PDB file of C-alpha atoms in Angstrom:
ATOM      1  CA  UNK K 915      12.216  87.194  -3.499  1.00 44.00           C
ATOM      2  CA  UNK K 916      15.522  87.548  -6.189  1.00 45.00           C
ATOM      3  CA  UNK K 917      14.759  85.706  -9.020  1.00 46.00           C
ATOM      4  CA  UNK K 918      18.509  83.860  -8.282  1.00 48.00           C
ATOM      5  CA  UNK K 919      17.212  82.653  -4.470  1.00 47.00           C
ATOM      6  CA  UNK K 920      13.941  81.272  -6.530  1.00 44.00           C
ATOM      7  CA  UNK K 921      16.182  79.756  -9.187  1.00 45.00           C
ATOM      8  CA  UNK K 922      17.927  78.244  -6.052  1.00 46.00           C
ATOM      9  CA  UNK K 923      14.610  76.784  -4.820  1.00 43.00           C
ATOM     10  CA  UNK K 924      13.289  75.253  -8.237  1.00 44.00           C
ATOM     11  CA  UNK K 925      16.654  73.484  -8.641  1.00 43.00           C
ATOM     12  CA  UNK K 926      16.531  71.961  -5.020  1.00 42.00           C
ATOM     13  CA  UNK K 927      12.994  70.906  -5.456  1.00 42.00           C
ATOM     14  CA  UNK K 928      13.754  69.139  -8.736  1.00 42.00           C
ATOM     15  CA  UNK K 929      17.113  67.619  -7.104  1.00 40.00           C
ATOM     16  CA  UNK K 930      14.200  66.368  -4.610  1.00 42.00           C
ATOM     17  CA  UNK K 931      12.072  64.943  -7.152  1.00 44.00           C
ATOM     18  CA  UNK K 932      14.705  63.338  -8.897  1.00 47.00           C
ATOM     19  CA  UNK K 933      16.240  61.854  -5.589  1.00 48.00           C
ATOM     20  CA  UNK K 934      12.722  60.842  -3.868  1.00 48.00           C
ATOM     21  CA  UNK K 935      12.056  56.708  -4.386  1.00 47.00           C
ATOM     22  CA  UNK K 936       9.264  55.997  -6.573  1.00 49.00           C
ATOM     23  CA  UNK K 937       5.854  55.130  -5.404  1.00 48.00           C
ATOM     24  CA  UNK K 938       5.016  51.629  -4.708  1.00 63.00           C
ATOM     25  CA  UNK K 939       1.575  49.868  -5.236  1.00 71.00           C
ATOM     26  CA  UNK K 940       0.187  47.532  -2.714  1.00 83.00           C
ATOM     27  CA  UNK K 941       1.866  44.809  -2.023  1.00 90.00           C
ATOM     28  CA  UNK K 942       1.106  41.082  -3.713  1.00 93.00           C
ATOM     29  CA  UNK K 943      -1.442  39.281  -1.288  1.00 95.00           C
ATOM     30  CA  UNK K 944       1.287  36.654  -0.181  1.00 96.00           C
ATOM     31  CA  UNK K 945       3.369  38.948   0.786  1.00 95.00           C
ATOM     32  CA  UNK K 946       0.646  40.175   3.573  1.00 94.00           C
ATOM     33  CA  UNK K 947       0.689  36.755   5.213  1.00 96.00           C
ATOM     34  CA  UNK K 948       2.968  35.727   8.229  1.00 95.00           C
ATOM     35  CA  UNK K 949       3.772  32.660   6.571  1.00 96.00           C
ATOM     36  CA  UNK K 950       3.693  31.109   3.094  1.00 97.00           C
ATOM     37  CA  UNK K 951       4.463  27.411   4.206  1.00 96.00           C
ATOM     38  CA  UNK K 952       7.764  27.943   2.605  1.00 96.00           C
ATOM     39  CA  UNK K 953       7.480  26.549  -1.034  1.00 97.00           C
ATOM     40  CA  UNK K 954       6.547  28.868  -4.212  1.00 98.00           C
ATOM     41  CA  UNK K 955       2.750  28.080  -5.146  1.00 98.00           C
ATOM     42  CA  UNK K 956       0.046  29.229  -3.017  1.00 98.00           C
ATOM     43  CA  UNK K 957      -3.453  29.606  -3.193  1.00 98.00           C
ATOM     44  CA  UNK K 958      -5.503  31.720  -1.258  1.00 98.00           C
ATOM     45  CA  UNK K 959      -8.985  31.598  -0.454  1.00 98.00           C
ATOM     46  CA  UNK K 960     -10.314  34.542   1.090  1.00 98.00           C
ATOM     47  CA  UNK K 961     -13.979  35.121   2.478  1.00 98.00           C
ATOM     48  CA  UNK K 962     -15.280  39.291   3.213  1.00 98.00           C
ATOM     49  CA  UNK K 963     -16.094  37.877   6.974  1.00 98.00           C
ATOM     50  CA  UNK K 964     -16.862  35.102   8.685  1.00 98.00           C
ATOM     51  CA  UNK K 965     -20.148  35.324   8.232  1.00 98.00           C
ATOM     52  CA  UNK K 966     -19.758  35.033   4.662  1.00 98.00           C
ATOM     53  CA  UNK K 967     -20.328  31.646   2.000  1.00 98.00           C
ATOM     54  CA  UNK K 968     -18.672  33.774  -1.219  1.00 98.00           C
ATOM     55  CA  UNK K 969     -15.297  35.431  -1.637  1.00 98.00           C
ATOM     56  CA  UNK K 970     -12.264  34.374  -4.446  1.00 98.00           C
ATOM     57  CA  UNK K 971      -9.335  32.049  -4.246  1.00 98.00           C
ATOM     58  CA  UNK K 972      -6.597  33.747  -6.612  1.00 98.00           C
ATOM     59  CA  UNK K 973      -3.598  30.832  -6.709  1.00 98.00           C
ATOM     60  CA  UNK K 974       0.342  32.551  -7.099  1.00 98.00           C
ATOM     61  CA  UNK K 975       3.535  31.552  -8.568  1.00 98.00           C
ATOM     62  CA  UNK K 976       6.893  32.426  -6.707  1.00 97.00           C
ATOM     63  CA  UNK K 977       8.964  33.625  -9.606  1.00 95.00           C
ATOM     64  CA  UNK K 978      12.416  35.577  -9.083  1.00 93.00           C
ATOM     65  CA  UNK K 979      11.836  36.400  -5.305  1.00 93.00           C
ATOM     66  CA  UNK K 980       8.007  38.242  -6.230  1.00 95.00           C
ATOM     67  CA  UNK K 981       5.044  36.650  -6.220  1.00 97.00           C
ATOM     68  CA  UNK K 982       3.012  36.332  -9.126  1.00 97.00           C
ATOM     69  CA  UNK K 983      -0.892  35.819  -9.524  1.00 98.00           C
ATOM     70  CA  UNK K 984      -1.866  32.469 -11.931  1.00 98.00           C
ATOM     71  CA  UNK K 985      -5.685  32.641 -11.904  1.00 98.00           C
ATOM     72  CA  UNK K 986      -8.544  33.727  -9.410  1.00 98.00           C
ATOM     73  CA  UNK K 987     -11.983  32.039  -9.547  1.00 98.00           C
ATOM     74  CA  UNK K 988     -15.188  32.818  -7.443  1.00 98.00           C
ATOM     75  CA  UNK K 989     -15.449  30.760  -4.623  1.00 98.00           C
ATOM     76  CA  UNK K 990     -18.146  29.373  -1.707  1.00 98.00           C
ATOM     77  CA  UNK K 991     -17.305  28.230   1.486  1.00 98.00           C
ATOM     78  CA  UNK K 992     -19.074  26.724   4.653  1.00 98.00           C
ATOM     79  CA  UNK K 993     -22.938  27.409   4.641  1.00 98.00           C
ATOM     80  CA  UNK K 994     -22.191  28.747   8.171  1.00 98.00           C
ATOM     81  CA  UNK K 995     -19.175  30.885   7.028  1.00 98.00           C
ATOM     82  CA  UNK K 996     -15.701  30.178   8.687  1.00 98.00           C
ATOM     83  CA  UNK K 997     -14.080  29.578  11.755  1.00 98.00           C
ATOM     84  CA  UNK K 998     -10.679  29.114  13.169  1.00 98.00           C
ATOM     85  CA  UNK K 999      -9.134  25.710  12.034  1.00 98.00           C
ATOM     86  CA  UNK K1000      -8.022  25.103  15.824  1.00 97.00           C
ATOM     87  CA  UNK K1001     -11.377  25.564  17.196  1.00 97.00           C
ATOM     88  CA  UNK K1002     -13.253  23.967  15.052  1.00 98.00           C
ATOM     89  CA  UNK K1003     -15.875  21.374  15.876  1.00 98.00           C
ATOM     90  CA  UNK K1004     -16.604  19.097  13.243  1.00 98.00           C
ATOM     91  CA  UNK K1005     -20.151  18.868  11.757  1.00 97.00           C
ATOM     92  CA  UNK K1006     -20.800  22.902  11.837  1.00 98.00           C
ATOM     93  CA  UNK K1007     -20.741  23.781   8.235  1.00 98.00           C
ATOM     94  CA  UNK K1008     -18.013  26.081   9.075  1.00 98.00           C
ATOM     95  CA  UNK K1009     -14.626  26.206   6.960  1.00 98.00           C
ATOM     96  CA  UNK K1010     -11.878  26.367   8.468  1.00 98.00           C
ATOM     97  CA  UNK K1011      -9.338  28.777   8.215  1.00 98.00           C
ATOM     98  CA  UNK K1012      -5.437  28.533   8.293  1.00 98.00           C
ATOM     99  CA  UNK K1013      -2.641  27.535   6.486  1.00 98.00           C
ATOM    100  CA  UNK K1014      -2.451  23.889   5.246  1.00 98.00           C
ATOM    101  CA  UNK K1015      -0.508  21.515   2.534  1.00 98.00           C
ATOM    102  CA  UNK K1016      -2.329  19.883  -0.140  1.00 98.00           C
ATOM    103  CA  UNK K1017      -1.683  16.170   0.129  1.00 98.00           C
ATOM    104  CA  UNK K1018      -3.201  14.857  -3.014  1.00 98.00           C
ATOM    105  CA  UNK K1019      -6.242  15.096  -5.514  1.00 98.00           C
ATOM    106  CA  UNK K1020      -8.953  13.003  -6.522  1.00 98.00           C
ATOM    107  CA  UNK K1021     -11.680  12.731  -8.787  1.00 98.00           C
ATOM    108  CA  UNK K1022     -14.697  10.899 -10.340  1.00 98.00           C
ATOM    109  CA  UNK K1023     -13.172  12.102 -13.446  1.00 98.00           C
ATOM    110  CA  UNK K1024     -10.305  11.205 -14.863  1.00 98.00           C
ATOM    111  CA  UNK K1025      -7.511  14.205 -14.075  1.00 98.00           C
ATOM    112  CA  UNK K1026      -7.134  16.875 -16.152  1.00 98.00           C
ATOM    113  CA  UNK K1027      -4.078  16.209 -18.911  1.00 97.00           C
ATOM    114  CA  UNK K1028      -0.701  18.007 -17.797  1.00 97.00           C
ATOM    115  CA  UNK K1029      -1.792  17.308 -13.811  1.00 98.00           C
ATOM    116  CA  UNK K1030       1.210  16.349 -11.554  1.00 98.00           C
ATOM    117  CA  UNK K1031      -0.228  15.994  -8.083  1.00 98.00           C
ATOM    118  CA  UNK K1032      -0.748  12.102  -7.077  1.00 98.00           C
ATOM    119  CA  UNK K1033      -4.390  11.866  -8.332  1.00 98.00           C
ATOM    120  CA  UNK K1034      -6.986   9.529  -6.831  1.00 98.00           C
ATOM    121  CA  UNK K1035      -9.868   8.194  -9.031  1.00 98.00           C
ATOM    122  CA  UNK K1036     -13.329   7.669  -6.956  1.00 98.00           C
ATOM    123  CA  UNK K1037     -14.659   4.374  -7.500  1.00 98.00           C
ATOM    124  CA  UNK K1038     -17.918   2.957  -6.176  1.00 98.00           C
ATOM    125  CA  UNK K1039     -15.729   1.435  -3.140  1.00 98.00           C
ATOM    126  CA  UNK K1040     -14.421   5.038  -2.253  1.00 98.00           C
ATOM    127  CA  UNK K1041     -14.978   6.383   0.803  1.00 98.00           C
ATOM    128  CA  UNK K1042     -13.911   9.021   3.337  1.00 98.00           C
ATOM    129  CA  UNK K1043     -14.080   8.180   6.934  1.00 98.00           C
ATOM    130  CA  UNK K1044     -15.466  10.992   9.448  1.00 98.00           C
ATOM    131  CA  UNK K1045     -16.029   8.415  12.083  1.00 98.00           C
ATOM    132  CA  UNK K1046     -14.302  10.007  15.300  1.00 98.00           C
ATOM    133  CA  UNK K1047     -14.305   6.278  16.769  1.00 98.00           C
ATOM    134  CA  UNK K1048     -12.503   4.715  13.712  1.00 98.00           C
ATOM    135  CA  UNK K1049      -8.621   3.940  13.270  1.00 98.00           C
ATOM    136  CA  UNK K1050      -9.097   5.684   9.880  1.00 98.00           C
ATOM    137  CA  UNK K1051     -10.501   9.226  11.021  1.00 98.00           C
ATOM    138  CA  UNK K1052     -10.079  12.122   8.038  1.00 98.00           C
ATOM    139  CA  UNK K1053      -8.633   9.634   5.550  1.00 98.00           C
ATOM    140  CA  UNK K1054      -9.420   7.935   2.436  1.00 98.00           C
ATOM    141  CA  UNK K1055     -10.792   4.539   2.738  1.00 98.00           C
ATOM    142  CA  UNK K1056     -11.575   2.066  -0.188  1.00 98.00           C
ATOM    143  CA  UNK K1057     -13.278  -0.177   0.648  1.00 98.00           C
ATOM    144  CA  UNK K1058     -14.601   1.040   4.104  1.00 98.00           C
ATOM    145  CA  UNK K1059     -13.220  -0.428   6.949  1.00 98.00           C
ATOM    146  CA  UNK K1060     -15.239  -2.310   9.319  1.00 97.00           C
ATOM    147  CA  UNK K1061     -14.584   0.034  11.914  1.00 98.00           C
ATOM    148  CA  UNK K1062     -16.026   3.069   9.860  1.00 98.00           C
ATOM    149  CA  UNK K1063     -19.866   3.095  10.342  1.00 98.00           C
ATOM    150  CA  UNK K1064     -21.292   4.516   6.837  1.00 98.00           C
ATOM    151  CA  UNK K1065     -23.120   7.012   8.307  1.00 98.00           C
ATOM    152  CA  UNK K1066     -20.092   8.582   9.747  1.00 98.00           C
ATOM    153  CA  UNK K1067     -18.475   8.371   6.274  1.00 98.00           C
ATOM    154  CA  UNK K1068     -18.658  10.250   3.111  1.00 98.00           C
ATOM    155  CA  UNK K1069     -19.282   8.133  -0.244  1.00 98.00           C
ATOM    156  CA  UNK K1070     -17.046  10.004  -2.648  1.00 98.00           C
ATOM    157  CA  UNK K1071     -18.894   8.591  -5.942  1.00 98.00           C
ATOM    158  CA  UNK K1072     -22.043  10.288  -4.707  1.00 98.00           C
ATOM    159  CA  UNK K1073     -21.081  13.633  -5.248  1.00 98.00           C
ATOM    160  CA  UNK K1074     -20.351  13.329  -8.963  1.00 98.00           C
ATOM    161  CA  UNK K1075     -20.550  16.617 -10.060  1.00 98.00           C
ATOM    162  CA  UNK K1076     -18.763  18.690  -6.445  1.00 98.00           C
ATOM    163  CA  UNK K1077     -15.582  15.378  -6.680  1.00 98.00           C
ATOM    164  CA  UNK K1078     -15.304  15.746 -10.421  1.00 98.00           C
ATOM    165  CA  UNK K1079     -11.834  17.021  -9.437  1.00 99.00           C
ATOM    166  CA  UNK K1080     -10.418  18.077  -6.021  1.00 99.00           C
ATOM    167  CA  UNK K1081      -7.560  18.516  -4.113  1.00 98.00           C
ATOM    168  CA  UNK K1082      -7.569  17.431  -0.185  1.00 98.00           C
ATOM    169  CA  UNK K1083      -6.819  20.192   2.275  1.00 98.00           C
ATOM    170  CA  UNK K1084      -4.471  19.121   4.724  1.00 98.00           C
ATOM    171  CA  UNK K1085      -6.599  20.354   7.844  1.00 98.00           C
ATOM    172  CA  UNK K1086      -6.516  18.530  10.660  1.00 98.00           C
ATOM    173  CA  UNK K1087      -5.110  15.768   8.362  1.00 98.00           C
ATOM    174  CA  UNK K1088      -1.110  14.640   9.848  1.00 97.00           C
ATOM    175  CA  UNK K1089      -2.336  14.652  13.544  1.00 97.00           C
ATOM    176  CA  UNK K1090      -6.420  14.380  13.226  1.00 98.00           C
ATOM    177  CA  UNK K1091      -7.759  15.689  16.281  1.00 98.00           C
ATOM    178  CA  UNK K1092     -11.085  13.750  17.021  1.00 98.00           C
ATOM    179  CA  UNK K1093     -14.352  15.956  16.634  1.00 98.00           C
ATOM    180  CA  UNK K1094     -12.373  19.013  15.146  1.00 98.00           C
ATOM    181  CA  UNK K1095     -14.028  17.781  11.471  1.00 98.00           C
ATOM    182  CA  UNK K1096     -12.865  15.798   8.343  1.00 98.00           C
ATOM    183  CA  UNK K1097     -13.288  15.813   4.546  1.00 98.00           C
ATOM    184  CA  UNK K1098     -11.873  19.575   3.650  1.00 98.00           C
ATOM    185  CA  UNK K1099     -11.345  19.577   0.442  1.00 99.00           C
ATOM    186  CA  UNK K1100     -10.886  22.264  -2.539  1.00 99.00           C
ATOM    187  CA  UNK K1101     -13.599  21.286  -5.204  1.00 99.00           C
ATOM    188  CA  UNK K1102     -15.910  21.714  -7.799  1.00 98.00           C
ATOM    189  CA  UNK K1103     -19.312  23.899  -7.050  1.00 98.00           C
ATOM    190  CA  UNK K1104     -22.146  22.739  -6.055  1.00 98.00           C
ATOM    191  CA  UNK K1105     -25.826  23.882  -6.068  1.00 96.00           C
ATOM    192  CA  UNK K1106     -24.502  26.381  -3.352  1.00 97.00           C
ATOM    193  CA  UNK K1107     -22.656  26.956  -0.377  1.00 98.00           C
ATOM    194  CA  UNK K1108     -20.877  24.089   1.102  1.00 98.00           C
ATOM    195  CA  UNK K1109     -20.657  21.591   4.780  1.00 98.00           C
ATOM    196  CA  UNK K1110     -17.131  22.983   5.193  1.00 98.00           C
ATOM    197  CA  UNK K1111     -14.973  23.170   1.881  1.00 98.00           C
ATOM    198  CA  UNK K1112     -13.864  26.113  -0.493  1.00 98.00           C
ATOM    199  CA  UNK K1113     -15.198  24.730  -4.109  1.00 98.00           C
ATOM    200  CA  UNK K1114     -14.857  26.478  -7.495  1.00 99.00           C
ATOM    201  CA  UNK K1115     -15.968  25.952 -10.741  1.00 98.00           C
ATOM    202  CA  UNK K1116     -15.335  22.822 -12.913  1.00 98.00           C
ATOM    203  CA  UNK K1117     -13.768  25.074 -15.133  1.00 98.00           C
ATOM    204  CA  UNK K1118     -10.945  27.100 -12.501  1.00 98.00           C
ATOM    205  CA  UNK K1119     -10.391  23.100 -10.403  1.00 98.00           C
ATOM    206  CA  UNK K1120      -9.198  21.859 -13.835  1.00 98.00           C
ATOM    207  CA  UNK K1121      -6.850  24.739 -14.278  1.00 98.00           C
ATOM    208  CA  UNK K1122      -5.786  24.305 -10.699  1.00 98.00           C
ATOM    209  CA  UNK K1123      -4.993  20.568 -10.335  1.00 98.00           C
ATOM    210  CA  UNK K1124      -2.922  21.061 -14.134  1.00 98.00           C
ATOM    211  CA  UNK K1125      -0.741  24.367 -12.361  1.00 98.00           C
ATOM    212  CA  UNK K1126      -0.053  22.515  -9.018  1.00 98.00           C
ATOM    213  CA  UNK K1127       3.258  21.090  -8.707  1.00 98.00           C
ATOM    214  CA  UNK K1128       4.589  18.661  -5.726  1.00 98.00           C
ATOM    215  CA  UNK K1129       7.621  19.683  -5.808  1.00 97.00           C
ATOM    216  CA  UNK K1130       7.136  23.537  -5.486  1.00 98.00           C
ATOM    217  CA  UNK K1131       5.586  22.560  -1.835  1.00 98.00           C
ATOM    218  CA  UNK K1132       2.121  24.067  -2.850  1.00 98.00           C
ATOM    219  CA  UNK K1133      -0.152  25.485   0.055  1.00 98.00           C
ATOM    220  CA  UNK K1134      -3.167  27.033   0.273  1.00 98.00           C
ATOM    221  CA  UNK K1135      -4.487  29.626   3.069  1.00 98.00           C
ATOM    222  CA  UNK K1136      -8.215  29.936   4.393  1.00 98.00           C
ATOM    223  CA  UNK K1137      -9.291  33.568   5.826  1.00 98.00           C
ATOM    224  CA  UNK K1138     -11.133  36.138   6.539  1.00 98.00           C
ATOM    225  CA  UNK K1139     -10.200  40.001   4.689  1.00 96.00           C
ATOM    226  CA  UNK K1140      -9.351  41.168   8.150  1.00 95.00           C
ATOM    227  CA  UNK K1141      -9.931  40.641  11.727  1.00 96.00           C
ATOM    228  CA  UNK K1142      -8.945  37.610  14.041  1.00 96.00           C
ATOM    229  CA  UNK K1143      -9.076  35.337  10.961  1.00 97.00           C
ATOM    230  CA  UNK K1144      -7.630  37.412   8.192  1.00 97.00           C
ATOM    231  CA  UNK K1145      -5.533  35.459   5.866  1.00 96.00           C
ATOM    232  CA  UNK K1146      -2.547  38.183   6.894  1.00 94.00           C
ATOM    233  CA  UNK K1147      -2.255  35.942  10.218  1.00 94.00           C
ATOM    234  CA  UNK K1148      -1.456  32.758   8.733  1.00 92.00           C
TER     235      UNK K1148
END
């Protein structure tokens, strides 16, 4: 080959270089999902498999059109691994996944300074009713209603340590569904996995409940890596 025709192909190849877009990592996690729930904060708790009680939740700030991460924590879920949130049946252990709003937080500690989200302190008299017979089904109760049977309820000061600080999980929470389940709730750890919820520790729910903001329309998405419950459906 003339060293002019090879002088000719260096120069095109470099004009190729120069003109080529440049590479792209992987795309932030929320911007894999079908749906966001339309405000700028999410949080995402993601599970290997449905089988599984570990995986993270990594929580993300909408900032000039890109999503940015905040934090990440470990995190446990149900101690029989998760399920789709529609076909759920309540008292499985399962968590369940989808995309939900966070309605409002409570603890049996006082919240964390700088916290924005209403914030519900757990008294003696605070209860949550899971009684699929009672006109308060999946809601907070204090006292308990005489149609809530005690041992369909949960009492929220007995769980000192897991309802130091949490945030409710809006599944099946606007429209309860009788018998789909009750009580989800993002919360502190526990000795292990949990009947249902995602929890963190003390340390990472602090930093959470202080970063949400009501106004920003925060959400948070339950899911699987992959597969007919990955978080990439939601």
């Amino acid at each position: 080959m003339r060293s002019g025709a090879v002088a000719g192909l260096v120069s095109a190849c470099v004009l190729g270089l120069l003109g080529a877009a440049p590479s792209r990592g992987p795309l932030p996690l929320p911007e894999r999902l079908a749906d966001t729930g339309g405000g700028t904060q999410l949080i995402i708790a993601q599970a290997p498999d449905t089988g599984a009680t570990t995986g993270t939740v990594t929580w993300w700030d909408r900032r000039g059109g890109t999503w940015v991460r905040a934090g990440s924590a470990p995190a446990r879920f149900g101690a029989k691994g998760l399920v789709e949130g529609a076909a759920r049946t309540q008292g499985t252990d399962t968590t369940p996944t989808g995309l939900y709003d966070l309605p409002f937080g409570f603890g049996t500690k006082a919240a964390p300074g700088g916290t924005r989200v209403p914030y519900r302190a757990v008294r003696e008299s605070s209860w949550w009713c899971q009684d699929n017979a009672s006109s308060s089904y999946n809601r907070w109760t204090d006292p308990l209603p005489r149609d809530c049977r005690a041992s369909e309820a949960e009492h929220l000061s007995a769980y000192a340590g897991q309802y130091a600080y949490a945030l409710v999980v809006g599944f099946n929470y606007h429209r309860p569904v009788r018998g789909r389940g009750a009580g989800i709730f993002l919360h502190v750890n526990g000795r292990g996995a949990t009947a249902g919820c995602v929890s963190v520790p003390e340390a990472d729910m602090r930093r959470i409940l202080r970063w949400v903001v009501p106004r920003r329309a925060p959400h948070i998405v339950l899911g699987t890596s992959g597969g007919a419950t990955g978080i990439s459906r939601y």
